[in-house]
XYZ file of C-alpha atoms in Angstrom:
515
model
C 0.136 -0.197 -0.408
C 1.561 3.231 -0.383
C 0.781 6.783 1.005
C -1.349 8.166 -1.140
C -4.099 4.758 -0.647
C -3.188 4.693 2.946
C -4.735 8.194 2.823
C -7.516 7.772 1.221
C -8.316 4.648 3.968
C -8.031 6.923 6.754
C -10.457 9.173 4.827
C -12.657 6.511 4.390
C -12.157 5.091 7.600
C -13.252 8.210 9.770
C -16.569 9.310 7.388
C -14.748 11.110 5.206
C -16.902 10.186 1.827
C -17.026 13.087 -0.506
C -14.284 14.672 -2.185
C -13.988 18.209 -4.358
C -11.317 17.577 -6.660
C -9.080 19.715 -8.794
C -6.406 17.585 -9.547
C -2.512 17.667 -11.121
C 0.630 15.623 -11.605
C 1.851 15.603 -7.546
C -1.749 14.818 -7.241
C -2.000 11.804 -9.750
C -1.656 8.843 -7.164
C -4.061 9.946 -5.143
C -5.852 10.351 -8.061
C -5.809 6.435 -8.803
C -6.368 5.619 -4.987
C -9.699 6.842 -5.943
C -10.493 4.853 -7.854
C -8.872 1.601 -6.456
C -10.942 1.996 -3.261
C -14.860 2.381 -2.737
C -15.606 4.934 0.054
C -15.469 8.145 -1.401
C -17.931 10.268 -4.538
C -15.288 12.603 -6.519
C -16.261 15.471 -7.682
C -14.678 17.374 -9.980
C -14.532 21.263 -10.080
C -13.435 23.635 -13.017
C -12.086 25.782 -10.441
C -10.620 25.890 -7.085
C -12.614 28.814 -5.740
C -15.780 25.972 -7.076
C -14.021 23.156 -4.897
C -12.741 25.119 -1.501
C -16.579 26.614 -1.566
C -18.297 23.168 -2.363
C -16.997 22.416 0.684
C -17.705 25.771 3.400
C -21.315 24.569 2.411
C -21.550 20.257 2.440
C -19.817 20.755 6.044
C -23.212 23.647 6.717
C -25.360 21.026 5.726
C -23.660 17.511 6.239
C -21.983 19.048 9.980
C -19.208 16.587 9.215
C -15.752 17.881 7.036
C -15.322 17.002 3.421
C -12.113 16.463 1.429
C -10.518 18.701 -0.971
C -7.791 18.046 -3.646
C -5.711 20.687 -4.772
C -3.287 20.929 -7.026
C 0.235 22.584 -5.191
C 0.932 26.072 -3.933
C -1.321 27.903 -6.774
C -4.383 25.103 -7.351
C -4.244 26.230 -3.131
C -3.679 29.259 -3.981
C -6.610 29.666 -6.410
C -9.220 28.308 -3.814
C -8.059 30.664 -1.320
C -10.880 33.516 -0.910
C -13.478 30.826 -0.132
C -11.208 28.953 2.470
C -11.421 31.961 3.508
C -15.529 32.089 4.170
C -14.836 28.496 5.332
C -12.933 29.897 7.895
C -14.908 32.552 8.668
C -18.064 30.086 9.013
C -15.843 27.531 11.040
C -16.463 24.751 8.626
C -14.985 21.922 8.519
C -12.623 20.540 5.354
C -9.134 18.287 5.851
C -7.426 20.365 2.411
C -5.425 17.683 1.033
C -2.911 19.404 -1.123
C -0.381 18.093 -3.516
C 3.315 19.182 -2.936
C 7.116 18.029 -5.107
C 8.341 15.476 -4.004
C 11.410 16.549 -0.979
C 14.125 16.247 -3.063
C 12.593 17.841 -6.297
C 12.034 21.148 -4.534
C 15.843 22.261 -4.153
C 15.654 22.075 -7.709
C 13.246 25.708 -7.907
C 10.767 24.361 -10.245
C 7.883 26.307 -11.776
C 5.125 24.999 -9.583
C 7.870 25.303 -6.647
C 5.761 27.176 -3.708
C 5.952 28.198 -0.083
C 2.280 26.336 0.498
C 2.842 26.221 4.357
C 2.824 29.822 4.109
C -0.008 29.994 1.293
C -2.485 27.851 3.669
C -1.937 29.190 6.888
C -3.376 32.100 6.876
C -7.015 30.184 6.005
C -6.607 26.911 7.901
C -6.528 26.331 11.651
C -3.874 23.359 10.956
C -1.834 22.864 8.792
C 1.043 19.634 7.934
C 3.141 18.787 5.440
C 4.209 15.235 5.414
C 7.478 14.127 5.993
C 7.047 10.350 4.515
C 4.911 7.806 3.204
C 4.703 6.163 6.513
C 3.285 9.267 8.138
C 1.088 9.815 6.009
C -1.828 7.765 7.726
C -2.130 9.396 10.987
C -0.827 12.902 9.791
C -4.169 11.904 7.695
C -6.393 11.094 10.867
C -4.175 14.191 12.672
C -5.865 16.592 9.711
C -9.569 14.696 10.238
C -9.164 14.957 13.791
C -8.687 18.711 13.294
C -11.277 19.889 10.746
C -13.950 18.317 13.718
C -13.008 20.231 16.145
C -15.772 22.169 17.269
C -17.106 24.436 15.956
C -14.991 23.129 13.036
C -11.718 24.173 11.475
C -9.760 23.755 8.264
C -7.112 21.576 8.463
C -4.056 21.072 5.472
C -2.550 18.442 5.205
C 0.318 18.760 2.401
C 1.341 15.467 0.639
C 4.594 15.322 -1.142
C 4.581 13.024 -4.460
C 6.808 10.697 -2.723
C 4.569 10.368 -0.068
C 2.356 9.748 -2.092
C 3.836 6.693 -3.799
C 6.204 5.301 -1.242
C 5.740 2.294 0.849
C 3.359 3.224 3.402
C 1.566 1.749 7.551
C -1.524 0.675 7.675
C -4.131 3.446 7.345
C -5.352 5.020 11.224
C -8.816 5.884 11.886
C -9.681 9.610 13.401
C -11.249 9.205 17.263
C -14.646 10.519 17.562
C -14.284 14.275 18.582
C -15.288 16.035 21.647
C -18.083 17.033 23.373
C -19.151 20.681 22.920
C -17.678 22.461 25.982
C -20.101 23.829 27.954
C -20.245 27.289 29.609
C -20.384 27.223 33.946
C -22.782 28.291 35.965
C -20.886 31.798 36.222
C -21.508 32.465 32.749
C -25.236 31.742 32.900
C -26.289 33.686 35.906
C -24.388 36.826 34.339
C -26.039 36.378 31.514
C -29.435 35.783 32.958
C -28.837 39.238 35.031
C -28.277 41.008 31.696
C -31.509 39.566 30.503
C -33.330 40.693 33.168
C -33.690 44.350 32.099
C -36.560 43.283 29.812
C -36.697 45.574 26.704
C -33.367 47.175 27.235
C -31.999 43.703 26.662
C -31.207 41.826 23.629
C -30.015 38.795 22.510
C -27.607 38.779 19.614
C -27.467 35.191 18.555
C -24.620 32.962 16.216
C -23.201 29.995 14.807
C -25.661 26.762 16.019
C -27.420 28.797 18.342
C -29.522 29.961 15.317
C -31.243 26.172 15.242
C -33.719 23.916 17.369
C -33.612 23.704 20.614
C -31.523 26.374 21.448
C -33.107 29.009 18.922
C -36.809 27.694 20.277
C -34.571 27.740 24.422
C -34.133 31.793 22.519
C -37.587 31.921 22.117
C -38.690 31.479 25.454
C -36.145 33.830 26.703
C -38.108 36.671 24.997
C -41.218 35.755 25.915
C -40.555 35.573 30.053
C -38.391 38.939 29.575
C -39.516 40.782 27.491
C -35.952 40.558 25.324
C -35.366 41.241 21.587
C -34.088 38.535 19.872
C -31.288 39.516 17.071
C -28.969 37.445 15.020
C -25.220 38.152 13.293
C -26.268 39.691 9.654
C -23.917 36.842 8.249
C -24.955 33.471 9.573
C -23.460 29.767 8.650
C -26.849 28.410 9.080
C -29.884 29.714 10.633
C -33.852 27.880 10.735
C -35.565 30.503 9.393
C -39.648 30.123 8.324
C -42.780 28.643 9.435
C -42.329 27.416 13.085
C -39.136 28.593 14.062
C -39.071 31.515 16.606
C -37.431 34.662 14.995
C -34.442 36.251 14.922
C -33.912 39.600 12.260
C -30.634 40.131 11.207
C -28.218 43.211 11.980
C -28.770 45.390 9.348
C -25.120 45.642 7.227
C -26.178 49.140 6.679
C -24.309 51.290 9.653
C -27.098 53.174 10.386
C -29.177 50.926 10.856
C -27.815 48.618 12.026
C -27.560 51.421 14.912
C -31.077 51.949 15.303
C -32.138 48.445 15.390
C -29.640 48.890 18.606
C -30.509 52.126 20.008
C -32.433 51.252 22.390
C -30.282 48.274 23.863
C -28.935 48.802 27.408
C -27.887 45.451 27.674
C -26.742 42.086 24.683
C -25.926 39.307 25.345
C -23.969 37.253 22.769
C -24.321 33.621 22.548
C -22.567 32.048 19.808
C -21.928 35.665 18.549
C -19.156 38.365 18.914
C -19.803 41.920 19.454
C -21.329 43.455 16.389
C -19.228 45.426 14.290
C -19.364 47.173 10.525
C -18.335 45.039 7.605
C -15.925 48.470 6.715
C -14.769 52.197 8.170
C -16.994 54.720 6.782
C -15.942 58.790 7.710
C -17.643 59.391 10.563
C -19.370 56.858 11.808
C -18.712 54.059 14.736
C -16.947 50.886 13.785
C -19.094 49.290 16.808
C -22.791 48.938 16.055
C -23.455 48.960 19.774
C -25.102 52.622 21.628
C -22.586 54.466 23.848
C -23.506 53.187 27.308
C -24.030 49.363 26.060
C -23.133 46.636 28.365
C -21.734 43.955 26.577
C -21.739 40.154 27.915
C -20.899 36.859 27.105
C -22.507 33.533 27.989
C -21.048 31.605 24.920
C -18.576 31.342 22.251
C -19.490 29.951 19.050
C -17.553 26.940 19.523
C -19.908 25.752 23.008
C -22.779 24.199 23.474
C -25.070 26.499 22.911
C -28.335 24.362 23.268
C -27.120 23.758 26.730
C -26.381 27.621 26.770
C -29.562 29.230 26.677
C -31.303 26.196 28.111
C -29.491 27.406 30.244
C -30.225 30.822 30.133
C -33.956 29.740 29.736
C -33.781 27.598 33.224
C -32.219 30.279 35.159
C -34.905 33.046 34.426
C -37.557 30.172 34.852
C -38.632 30.022 30.675
C -37.939 26.277 30.842
C -41.759 25.258 30.222
C -43.254 28.805 28.469
C -44.110 28.459 25.183
C -41.387 30.571 23.020
C -42.219 33.758 21.469
C -41.599 35.036 18.151
C -43.019 32.038 16.258
C -43.391 33.225 12.781
C -46.945 31.584 11.472
C -47.068 29.783 7.840
C -48.174 32.673 5.904
C -46.475 32.957 2.701
C -47.433 36.339 0.857
C -49.957 36.512 -2.069
C -47.580 36.370 -5.554
C -46.681 39.702 -6.537
C -46.925 41.027 -10.471
C -45.058 43.470 -12.312
C -41.879 45.383 -12.341
C -39.783 43.785 -10.674
C -38.575 45.170 -7.114
C -36.765 44.531 -4.199
C -39.917 43.870 -2.237
C -41.758 42.102 -4.839
C -38.719 39.259 -5.583
C -39.155 38.899 -2.301
C -42.418 37.632 -2.077
C -41.763 35.505 -5.047
C -39.706 33.251 -3.124
C -41.226 33.828 -0.087
C -44.112 32.301 -1.677
C -42.641 29.470 -3.589
C -40.576 28.623 -1.393
C -40.200 24.372 -1.074
C -40.681 23.200 2.331
C -37.299 22.058 4.057
C -35.653 24.137 0.821
C -31.769 25.004 1.371
C -31.405 28.807 1.040
C -27.746 30.275 -0.719
C -27.650 34.059 -0.093
C -25.249 35.232 -1.766
C -28.135 37.873 -3.608
C -25.305 40.644 -1.536
C -27.736 43.881 -2.748
C -31.037 42.528 -3.834
C -31.517 39.981 -1.319
C -29.623 41.352 1.617
C -33.255 42.465 3.666
C -34.853 38.763 2.331
C -35.081 37.807 5.787
C -38.433 39.418 6.775
C -39.932 38.686 3.639
C -39.407 34.849 3.980
C -39.952 34.625 7.758
C -43.634 33.391 7.179
C -42.449 31.392 4.107
C -42.120 27.440 4.592
C -39.992 25.553 6.940
C -36.671 26.034 5.785
C -31.874 26.355 6.115
C -31.081 29.661 4.954
C -26.779 29.956 4.371
C -25.186 33.781 4.179
C -21.384 34.366 2.814
C -19.709 34.063 5.908
C -16.093 36.265 5.023
C -17.841 38.737 2.453
C -15.530 37.254 -0.272
C -17.735 36.815 -3.187
C -17.667 34.001 -6.171
C -19.351 31.779 -3.339
C -23.027 30.808 -3.526
C -22.753 28.657 -6.383
C -20.012 26.632 -5.396
C -22.533 26.718 -2.020
C -24.989 25.514 -3.502
C -22.965 22.524 -5.108
C -21.855 21.749 -1.470
C -25.452 21.882 0.083
C -26.955 20.157 -2.556
C -24.320 17.218 -2.212
C -24.665 16.920 1.197
C -28.374 16.912 1.640
C -30.000 15.040 -1.787
C -32.751 14.783 -0.922
C -33.789 18.677 -0.115
C -34.265 21.746 -3.047
C -31.180 23.887 -2.943
C -32.239 27.440 -4.434
C -29.358 29.788 -4.685
C -30.148 33.763 -5.109
C -26.887 34.945 -6.400
C -26.352 38.167 -7.542
C -24.463 38.496 -11.715
C -21.513 40.289 -10.759
C -20.332 37.371 -7.322
C -22.081 34.426 -9.943
C -18.949 35.581 -12.322
C -16.472 34.692 -9.886
C -16.877 31.352 -10.024
C -19.630 30.574 -12.938
C -18.083 27.064 -13.241
C -19.648 25.874 -10.823
C -22.606 25.525 -13.193
C -20.452 22.452 -15.029
C -20.360 20.758 -11.753
C -24.275 21.373 -10.977
C -25.046 19.621 -14.581
C -22.561 16.310 -13.949
C -23.651 15.670 -11.153
C -27.022 16.501 -11.829
C -28.334 18.071 -8.820
C -30.725 19.840 -7.939
C -30.762 23.283 -7.733
C -31.936 26.483 -8.720
C -30.029 29.731 -9.111
C -31.890 32.761 -9.436
C -29.444 35.176 -10.773
C -30.368 38.649 -10.003
C -28.668 40.534 -12.997
C -28.684 44.469 -12.575
C -25.106 44.463 -14.699
C -23.839 45.865 -11.803
C -21.684 45.722 -8.911
C -24.475 47.915 -7.261
C -23.466 47.559 -3.851
C -20.068 49.140 -4.711
C -22.174 52.003 -6.659
C -23.346 52.647 -2.980
C -20.218 51.945 -1.385
C -18.916 54.666 -3.315
C -21.157 57.144 -1.341
C -21.521 55.441 1.759
C -17.636 55.805 2.004
C -17.519 59.674 1.232
C -15.657 58.882 -2.117
C -18.236 61.077 -4.221
C -20.012 60.588 -7.915
C -18.290 58.414 -10.241
C -17.184 59.867 -13.422
C -16.929 57.638 -16.561
C -13.524 55.517 -15.207
C -15.433 54.622 -11.952
C -18.727 53.543 -13.584
C -16.317 51.084 -16.147
C -15.504 49.974 -12.632
C -18.390 49.300 -10.811
C -21.130 47.940 -14.200
C -21.072 45.259 -15.812
C -22.458 45.940 -19.047
C -20.494 46.780 -22.997
C -20.639 43.563 -23.458
C -23.945 42.891 -21.053
C -23.188 38.778 -19.836
C -25.786 36.249 -20.693
C -26.755 34.706 -18.620
C -28.724 32.009 -20.157
C -26.265 31.605 -23.010
C -23.957 30.625 -20.130
C -25.836 28.644 -17.687
C -26.901 26.339 -21.331
C -23.285 26.766 -22.685
C -21.966 24.324 -19.088
C -25.357 22.195 -19.577
C -27.738 23.671 -17.471
C -31.616 24.212 -18.357
C -32.319 28.515 -18.505
C -34.640 30.466 -18.525
C -35.210 35.010 -18.138
C -37.686 36.837 -16.761
C -38.424 40.518 -16.725
C -41.278 40.907 -14.423
C -42.455 39.339 -11.183
C -45.131 36.866 -13.192
C -42.607 35.525 -15.553
C -40.414 35.248 -12.690
C -42.997 33.366 -10.333
C -43.635 31.341 -13.883
C -40.145 30.149 -14.574
C -39.833 29.358 -10.661
C -42.607 26.777 -9.724
C -41.545 24.977 -12.879
C -38.296 24.808 -12.054
C -38.876 24.188 -8.330
C -40.752 21.571 -9.580
C -38.320 19.780 -11.276
C -35.420 17.331 -10.353
C -31.966 19.169 -11.123
C -30.388 22.560 -12.256
C -32.103 25.220 -13.597
C -31.236 28.981 -13.385
C -32.887 31.816 -13.845
C -31.872 35.048 -15.027
C -33.989 37.452 -13.565
C -33.460 41.300 -15.340
C -33.566 44.166 -12.994
């Protein structure tokens, strides 16, 4: 058995059974091992950003890591933006990155690079295998690192000679440790702060936005009158009918400041003290009101259900009905010219039960949460690190993690241009994904940010850097060229009809909505 096969068997034995790949010469022994050993589904991405973005969303839904297979330093470099997003989301990923044979590195061949140096900023754990007999143990350690709560990016660098050399038997990664539980003092401090009632707020993130944890937050609100918010970007939150509504803090600094203006006690469970995405002249970076006390009960790596149930019990809310549960009341379908509110209403009316929503709508989809709270129950995944080009790859990963669920991707046209190759993977793997492209022919968010940072009104050169015209991208032709069924809508009526068709069928479908 060579090192590559020992690693493949280690991954399979450790319940890592999906590999998102874009390999090269140095990874060919790993590719051959994937062919010899049954147990890993191999998914090709035509760009490394597709590979890493898919692995991010796969973890968010499957709650276990996939592996990636990347070619040397440049291949890893091509995947960095979505590894940045994955690290911010605390997604568990096992990156396998090929390296030149150890004796070849000194010759400085064209693809020689400092792979560890490239990997460190986007990884929690990095290691280069020193020889073939170390590979299995290193692979098991990488899986253990990736599974550490709440999820970590682990990068294992595999020199070619360690892949083809004689290896030891495969190893099994140890089971992940239970999440840390907060102590009684943290519960008491949080309960005291929440006793301020309407002047208090719970800010939730991570696993606090799902299941028992979210329900416990609703009971706390019912008992104390405190408000519940979520961070603007969330790795995965449950929303829709039957779930406690936790409105997202707005992206806009002014809107976020207004939402938190009356909060004097802010209690964090799985969330951080809220800050603005960017610095703006004359505006604060921290979004809490002056004089607001911030109490962290539990960080994102803790057992957040235990923390919130402990808070509920401490406040005498352990058995009361939760407040803020959304009814199932989807809006009627609107008609006419597309508006943000109208698009949101169409989406809310047609979200399938138990769908997975991938949100990279950026400008258009930013405030859909209030419109979709009474839609059918669904999971909502946000881009966590702000590095665009995540949405289409994320739809691939989510669909592979939950093939029985419909995946619905809300995607800006500028963001989609970064990783449009994901459409090919959707077609090749027959993934049940519906993509809605908001085609405003611009980096619309940047047009607003130009004003927000006080840079003035753009001239012709500035406009050319913020628009996607001359020529307009043709998303219907692009999608069909990748093998994805596609259509175009210019009105809300057309959008509703095409979404009904796409969501009723199986397989990938793209709708370009002209704005």
